[in-house]
Amino acid sequence: MNASLQLDAQGRLRHLLTTEGLPAAMIRHILDTADQFVSVNEREVKKLPLLRGKAIFNVFFENSTRTRTTFEIAAKRLSADVINLNIGASSTSKGETLLDTVYNLQAMDADMFVVRHAQSGAPHLIARHVKPGVAVINAGDGRHAHPTQGLLDMYTIRHYKKDFSGLTVAIVGDVLHSRVARSQIHALKTLGVPELRVVGPKTLIPADVERMGVRVFHDMDAGIKDCDVVIMLRLQNERMNGALLPSAGEFYKAYGLNASKLAKAKPDAIVMHPGPMNRGVEIESSVADGHQSVILPQVTFGIAVRMAVMSILAGQAPGGSA
Amino acid sequence: MNASLQLDAQGRLRHLLTTEGLPAAMIRHILDTADQFVSVNEREVKKLPLLRGKAIFNVFFENSTRTRTTFEIAAKRLSADVINLNIGASSTSKGETLLDTVYNLQAMDADMFVVRHAQSGAPHLIARHVKPGVAVINAGDGRHAHPTQGLLDMYTIRHYKKDFSGLTVAIVGDVLHSRVARSQIHALKTLGVPELRVVGPKTLIPADVERMGVRVFHDMDAGIKDCDVVIMLRLQNERMNGALLPSAGEFYKAYGLNASKLAKAKPDAIVMHPGPMNRGVEIESSVADGHQSVILPQVTFGIAVRMAVMSILAGQAPGGSA
Amino acid sequence: MNASLQLDAQGRLRHLLTTEGLPAAMIRHILDTADQFVSVNEREVKKLPLLRGKAIFNVFFENSTRTRTTFEIAAKRLSADVINLNIGASSTSKGETLLDTVYNLQAMDADMFVVRHAQSGAPHLIARHVKPGVAVINAGDGRHAHPTQGLLDMYTIRHYKKDFSGLTVAIVGDVLHSRVARSQIHALKTLGVPELRVVGPKTLIPADVERMGVRVFHDMDAGIKDCDVVIMLRLQNERMNGALLPSAGEFYKAYGLNASKLAKAKPDAIVMHPGPMNRGVEIESSVADGHQSVILPQVTFGIAVRMAVMSILAGQAPGGSA
């Protein structure tokens, strides 16, 4: 998967497929643009005409009401026309059918595709085949990437911690299966976080993860000690009670974030989670709802970040293009 | 379920959860506001900018294409952005998950939630937890309430009968399981209907219904004699042929509204039904389509009443706020 | 099914139900109107206010994401409010229920119904019962008609071949079950195509098709010899390996369009397909993607044609009414 696919010859954002290889300047441009939209979303009339007359297709080959909704809201706030398509995996079992679906939608004069797919690399395949002027946003592909989630997490960290250069960040839980973790790790490394840790049982940490420049911890207390940011990952239901994990209860005991474990981190550490949470599995309710939690602000910032990505891709960002 | 939850300290509408305890002045304000929207809906361009830039979430934990559509149209006519979410009951089996879902949507800067839920009280639970400025409309909760249906029924009766003070009204059928009947009874009592009757078999009339100020009839002819308004309820398919009821055929024979039974009511009586109708079970086709039927006008008025409720909750009613 | 239902006493388009009996002048008016919308769809802001404040209901009793999407985009480009309703056939097993559904939606002040139904004639039934001012577009009914597909095919042929008067056109495949083929045949005959052929195995050609003025070929090479236009039909999955057909492989061998068969047609022949294609069943990939294929332009023109039909029905066509 060629990361350069997402930048054009002038270094402008052409698609958003992954945070891997996304230059720090582009990440900062996206976050700065999102800053302006956060204030729009607090206004009485949460609406800008930046994408008026543009057709944005939410093409979800894998169902996700929550993620689809965030893109739908972001697009509507920019006055785009939004078309939601939930396409069962069954109707696109063959690779060529996926492209035929895309070619057909493109022939309807689509301007942007927001693509979710269970197969890693599907949005890249689409990006390689769309016409000039049509942009692709990866809304989650297999275990590979979920770049808008990664970027909203960067926005959140920057909002609370200002600067990445002195931070210790821990990502806790099922790193192995998490596209969110991958997108976070790439962005955090690019933005210069000096100490990046992943914490979890051996069965849920990728074998080669240290090559990405992270430190591996299997002990939770050691892993979150002195952290500025603690990012909890969602434990997929299908993993629980499977071969990789003794049980949800055992997992919670070892890696679930409760108040006493959180006390190991810095006193002003923030707690993040991409949602939806399994309370009592990854995280104790008192921590999820506590004063260190920024889980709901993540959602709010996520709308602004998606508006930023869409407007930059359409060449319509309010403060000019990067 | 605290009815006062829906009014603020100044007596303004904060949420719409139930017609129980809703003051007569507020009901009249809603109906008067709806009057103005009825004329909008007859215009060439059925669109007002009152809710431009507002985000209205139709959050349906129980599926209802029909009810969802009426709210979607009402919101679009007011120029709001509408997001439809059909959330299976399965994903919200735990109460905390329901609130997590709502907190997440609220973090996306929602302005209003239209909530349908199989569990009585779910919209109240949500209303107790949303932020200031976020309003909740109950679009039907369990057997408890369906206030916009109750209000559109009041609009319809007022439209045809002008004044409530001299009316005899009968509600016929499965009162026991009907949230519509509950919402109608509370509103009709508040508006001063002197003679309110419920008519049906013992198994389908709540034991304590007389405490609500209604008279109970098990004989249909006696029940609708001299009525000004006859409201038929929908018989849920799952009740038919069950333990509570001998059969759909038997029910129709005893309580189905046909021309000869309707002749017992006043000559200018109107016939209402919340829809969708089971023709030949609750009502004879010739009556459903006859000149005394106001079943389709109920639907038309329903759009205007929902526009009224939404614009009042948003502080944007055309004639000022109550 | 009375074709005259779709024209009013002044010969204006009242509904679009079928291409059968649609006058040549009306077809040309629709195609000329679509010409103007094709250029709109190439603009930066693909939006016109022609249907602002109109409520268009996509009422799909038979699921079709693809067709529904084309109507949804067309309506949104005209600034209409679009309501999508997927209504399972189960809930409308009785004819009277279909009409009750329509009456209810009409009472919500619908301006236009786009109807898809598995039963031939359902849109006609609806058209006979709607109020003055409410228009019905048939988006495919049973084996009967799919007039917007037929019209977009006419637009495509006119775009590439300018004039119908000297053309040889072949429609290839499962003509028996194809509403698309029926709509094409009526329109092509009306527009004066002198040589119209259907090509396929005996089991998939209607017995009386010659009465429609077409020539029947069971041999593919003979059927497409010297054609200007080759229209491939979709082979429904449920027909494959059934009693009517030996197998998908046998069908492809005899009637699948490959390069060597296409060489029998004129060198500048165009290849059409209503989509979605079964590559390797009806058509070879190299032909589907080849320089003679106009399959994707069909999709693009389809949006413009649907915009044309909607704006003419609403009395809002940009160049006046026919």
Tab-separated table of N, CA, C and O in Angstrom, chain A residues 192-249:
chain	number	residue	atom	x	y	z
A	192	GLY	N	6.505	13.377	16.590
A	192	GLY	CA	7.684	13.490	17.450
A	192	GLY	C	7.485	13.134	18.909
A	192	GLY	O	8.243	13.596	19.773
A	193	VAL	N	6.506	12.270	19.198
A	193	VAL	CA	6.355	11.818	20.583
A	193	VAL	C	7.590	10.990	20.969
A	193	VAL	O	7.907	10.000	20.293
A	194	PRO	N	8.328	11.380	22.012
A	194	PRO	CA	9.591	10.692	22.324
A	194	PRO	C	9.394	9.303	22.935
A	194	PRO	O	10.206	8.412	22.704
A	195	GLU	N	8.325	9.126	23.718
A	195	GLU	CA	8.156	7.829	24.391
A	195	GLU	C	6.759	7.287	24.076
A	195	GLU	O	5.749	7.778	24.607
A	196	LEU	N	6.731	6.289	23.214
A	196	LEU	CA	5.459	5.700	22.796
A	196	LEU	C	5.453	4.229	23.197
A	196	LEU	O	6.367	3.481	22.844
A	197	ARG	N	4.433	3.839	23.936
A	197	ARG	CA	4.374	2.474	24.475
A	197	ARG	C	3.107	1.756	24.011
A	197	ARG	O	2.060	2.389	23.845
A	198	VAL	N	3.219	0.462	23.815
A	198	VAL	CA	2.020	-0.361	23.675
A	198	VAL	C	2.009	-1.352	24.828
A	198	VAL	O	3.043	-1.888	25.218
A	199	VAL	N	0.798	-1.563	25.359
A	199	VAL	CA	0.645	-2.365	26.567
A	199	VAL	C	-0.441	-3.414	26.330
A	199	VAL	O	-1.560	-3.068	25.920
A	200	GLY	N	-0.119	-4.677	26.574
A	200	GLY	CA	-1.132	-5.709	26.404
A	200	GLY	C	-0.519	-7.078	26.560
A	200	GLY	O	0.704	-7.220	26.690
A	201	PRO	N	-1.366	-8.125	26.527
A	201	PRO	CA	-0.849	-9.495	26.613
A	201	PRO	C	-0.090	-9.848	25.331
A	201	PRO	O	-0.371	-9.297	24.264
A	202	LYS	N	0.834	-10.795	25.425
A	202	LYS	CA	1.646	-11.170	24.264
A	202	LYS	C	0.794	-11.544	23.066
A	202	LYS	O	1.127	-11.250	21.929
A	203	THR	N	-0.337	-12.209	23.327
A	203	THR	CA	-1.172	-12.675	22.220
A	203	THR	C	-1.843	-11.530	21.463
A	203	THR	O	-2.346	-11.724	20.363
A	204	LEU	N	-1.860	-10.325	22.036
A	204	LEU	CA	-2.551	-9.199	21.390
A	204	LEU	C	-1.604	-8.064	20.990
A	204	LEU	O	-2.044	-6.956	20.680
A	205	ILE	N	-0.304	-8.343	21.018
A	205	ILE	CA	0.689	-7.353	20.564
A	205	ILE	C	1.372	-7.919	19.314
A	205	ILE	O	1.832	-9.063	19.340
A	206	PRO	N	1.429	-7.161	18.213
A	206	PRO	CA	2.073	-7.689	16.994
A	206	PRO	C	3.543	-7.986	17.244
A	206	PRO	O	4.220	-7.247	17.977
A	207	ALA	N	4.035	-9.048	16.632
A	207	ALA	CA	5.401	-9.513	16.875
A	207	ALA	C	6.444	-8.452	16.544
A	207	ALA	O	7.431	-8.284	17.251
A	208	ASP	N	6.201	-7.706	15.469
A	208	ASP	CA	7.228	-6.797	14.968
A	208	ASP	C	6.962	-5.335	15.322
A	208	ASP	O	7.486	-4.431	14.685
A	209	VAL	N	6.166	-5.126	16.357
A	209	VAL	CA	5.709	-3.757	16.608
A	209	VAL	C	6.842	-2.829	17.031
A	209	VAL	O	6.780	-1.616	16.791
A	210	GLU	N	7.893	-3.401	17.614
A	210	GLU	CA	9.001	-2.536	18.063
A	210	GLU	C	9.697	-1.839	16.899
A	210	GLU	O	10.277	-0.767	17.069
A	211	ARG	N	9.626	-2.441	15.729
A	211	ARG	CA	10.189	-1.786	14.538
A	211	ARG	C	9.509	-0.446	14.258
A	211	ARG	O	10.047	0.390	13.548
A	212	MET	N	8.288	-0.273	14.740
A	212	MET	CA	7.583	0.996	14.528
A	212	MET	C	8.054	2.062	15.521
A	212	MET	O	7.534	3.176	15.540
A	213	GLY	N	9.014	1.685	16.374
A	213	GLY	CA	9.556	2.681	17.298
A	213	GLY	C	8.800	2.798	18.599
A	213	GLY	O	8.825	3.842	19.249
A	214	VAL	N	8.128	1.716	18.985
A	214	VAL	CA	7.388	1.745	20.247
A	214	VAL	C	8.025	0.784	21.243
A	214	VAL	O	8.722	-0.161	20.854
A	215	ARG	N	7.776	1.023	22.508
A	215	ARG	CA	8.237	0.099	23.549
A	215	ARG	C	7.069	-0.792	23.962
A	215	ARG	O	5.934	-0.321	24.108
A	216	VAL	N	7.353	-2.070	24.156
A	216	VAL	CA	6.299	-3.031	24.490
A	216	VAL	C	6.297	-3.317	25.985
A	216	VAL	O	7.354	-3.567	26.576
A	217	PHE	N	5.114	-3.265	26.589
A	217	PHE	CA	4.934	-3.630	27.994
A	217	PHE	C	3.840	-4.686	28.101
A	217	PHE	O	2.781	-4.533	27.511
A	218	HIS	N	4.106	-5.720	28.868
A	218	HIS	CA	3.047	-6.687	29.144
A	218	HIS	C	2.468	-6.456	30.537
A	218	HIS	O	1.425	-7.021	30.873
A	219	ASP	N	3.140	-5.614	31.310
A	219	ASP	CA	2.625	-5.294	32.642
A	219	ASP	C	1.990	-3.905	32.610
A	219	ASP	O	2.621	-2.919	32.212
A	220	MET	N	0.744	-3.837	32.991
A	220	MET	CA	-0.028	-2.601	32.870
A	220	MET	C	0.542	-1.482	33.735
A	220	MET	O	0.694	-0.343	33.271
A	221	ASP	N	0.840	-1.780	34.996
A	221	ASP	CA	1.342	-0.739	35.895
A	221	ASP	C	2.616	-0.107	35.343
A	221	ASP	O	2.762	1.121	35.311
A	222	ALA	N	3.547	-0.956	34.892
A	222	ALA	CA	4.779	-0.435	34.311
A	222	ALA	C	4.489	0.358	33.033
A	222	ALA	O	5.092	1.406	32.776
A	223	GLY	N	3.522	-0.143	32.250
A	223	GLY	CA	3.243	0.458	30.941
A	223	GLY	C	2.673	1.868	31.030
A	223	GLY	O	2.942	2.710	30.175
A	224	ILE	N	1.839	2.116	32.030
A	224	ILE	CA	1.238	3.452	32.060
A	224	ILE	C	1.920	4.375	33.080
A	224	ILE	O	1.512	5.526	33.233
A	225	LYS	N	2.979	3.884	33.705
A	225	LYS	CA	3.692	4.695	34.696
A	225	LYS	C	4.183	6.010	34.062
A	225	LYS	O	4.795	6.010	33.001
A	226	ASP	N	3.810	7.119	34.687
A	226	ASP	CA	4.265	8.455	34.266
A	226	ASP	C	3.798	8.886	32.878
A	226	ASP	O	4.377	9.790	32.274
A	227	CYS	N	2.737	8.244	32.393
A	227	CYS	CA	2.218	8.644	31.075
A	227	CYS	C	1.492	9.983	31.137
A	227	CYS	O	0.851	10.318	32.150
A	228	ASP	N	1.535	10.734	30.027
A	228	ASP	CA	0.714	11.937	29.853
A	228	ASP	C	-0.630	11.601	29.211
A	228	ASP	O	-1.613	12.308	29.414
A	229	VAL	N	-0.597	10.547	28.403
A	229	VAL	CA	-1.792	10.154	27.646
A	229	VAL	C	-1.938	8.643	27.735
A	229	VAL	O	-0.979	7.913	27.457
A	230	VAL	N	-3.133	8.180	28.125
A	230	VAL	CA	-3.431	6.747	28.136
A	230	VAL	C	-4.575	6.492	27.158
A	230	VAL	O	-5.684	6.994	27.349
A	231	ILE	N	-4.280	5.755	26.104
A	231	ILE	CA	-5.288	5.448	25.085
A	231	ILE	C	-5.710	3.999	25.247
A	231	ILE	O	-4.910	3.079	25.061
A	232	MET	N	-6.956	3.771	25.595
A	232	MET	CA	-7.495	2.423	25.704
A	232	MET	C	-8.093	2.028	24.352
A	232	MET	O	-8.745	2.829	23.699
A	233	LEU	N	-7.893	0.788	23.938
A	233	LEU	CA	-8.481	0.288	22.699
A	233	LEU	C	-9.727	-0.530	23.012
A	233	LEU	O	-9.854	-1.079	24.103
A	234	ARG	N	-10.598	-0.606	22.050
A	234	ARG	CA	-11.784	-1.436	22.215
A	234	ARG	C	-11.405	-2.899	22.045
A	234	ARG	O	-10.672	-3.247	21.114
A	235	LEU	N	-11.917	-3.741	22.927
A	235	LEU	CA	-11.748	-5.179	22.771
A	235	LEU	C	-12.940	-5.697	21.961
A	235	LEU	O	-14.084	-5.598	22.403
A	236	GLN	N	-12.676	-6.173	20.754
A	236	GLN	CA	-13.767	-6.676	19.922
A	236	GLN	C	-14.437	-7.861	20.609
A	236	GLN	O	-13.767	-8.745	21.121
A	237	ASN	N	-15.759	-7.859	20.548
A	237	ASN	CA	-16.500	-8.946	21.192
A	237	ASN	C	-16.039	-10.314	20.723
A	237	ASN	O	-15.972	-11.264	21.493
A	238	GLU	N	-15.706	-10.395	19.425
A	238	GLU	CA	-15.360	-11.711	18.887
A	238	GLU	C	-14.016	-12.218	19.406
A	238	GLU	O	-13.712	-13.398	19.285
A	239	ARG	N	-13.216	-11.311	19.987
A	239	ARG	CA	-11.941	-11.764	20.566
A	239	ARG	C	-12.130	-12.352	21.970
A	239	ARG	O	-11.341	-13.145	22.425
A	240	MET	N	-13.143	-11.832	22.658
A	240	MET	CA	-13.321	-12.238	24.052
A	240	MET	C	-13.632	-13.729	24.117
A	240	MET	O	-14.342	-14.259	23.285
A	241	ASN	N	-13.109	-14.368	25.134
A	241	ASN	CA	-13.337	-15.794	25.335
A	241	ASN	C	-12.838	-16.629	24.166
A	241	ASN	O	-13.195	-17.780	24.017
A	242	GLY	N	-12.018	-16.055	23.308
A	242	GLY	CA	-11.434	-16.801	22.196
A	242	GLY	C	-10.105	-17.403	22.618
A	242	GLY	O	-9.725	-17.394	23.793
A	243	ALA	N	-9.363	-17.897	21.629
A	243	ALA	CA	-8.098	-18.568	21.914
A	243	ALA	C	-7.038	-17.588	22.401
A	243	ALA	O	-6.122	-17.952	23.126
A	244	LEU	N	-7.152	-16.310	21.994
A	244	LEU	CA	-6.107	-15.339	22.290
A	244	LEU	C	-6.194	-14.785	23.706
A	244	LEU	O	-5.279	-14.125	24.174
A	245	LEU	N	-7.295	-15.044	24.371
A	245	LEU	CA	-7.606	-14.336	25.600
A	245	LEU	C	-8.321	-15.283	26.549
A	245	LEU	O	-9.225	-15.988	26.150
A	246	PRO	N	-7.937	-15.314	27.846
A	246	PRO	CA	-8.620	-16.231	28.754
A	246	PRO	C	-10.106	-15.875	28.906
A	246	PRO	O	-10.970	-16.685	28.630
A	247	SER	N	-10.435	-14.598	29.241
A	247	SER	CA	-11.832	-14.188	29.379
A	247	SER	C	-11.861	-12.683	29.545
A	247	SER	O	-10.834	-12.051	29.830
A	248	ALA	N	-13.048	-12.115	29.373
A	248	ALA	CA	-13.186	-10.669	29.541
A	248	ALA	C	-12.829	-10.265	30.974
A	248	ALA	O	-12.183	-9.240	31.209
A	249	GLY	N	-13.211	-11.111	31.911
A	249	GLY	CA	-12.908	-10.816	33.314
A	249	GLY	C	-11.404	-10.799	33.592
A	249	GLY	O	-10.890	-9.909	34.259
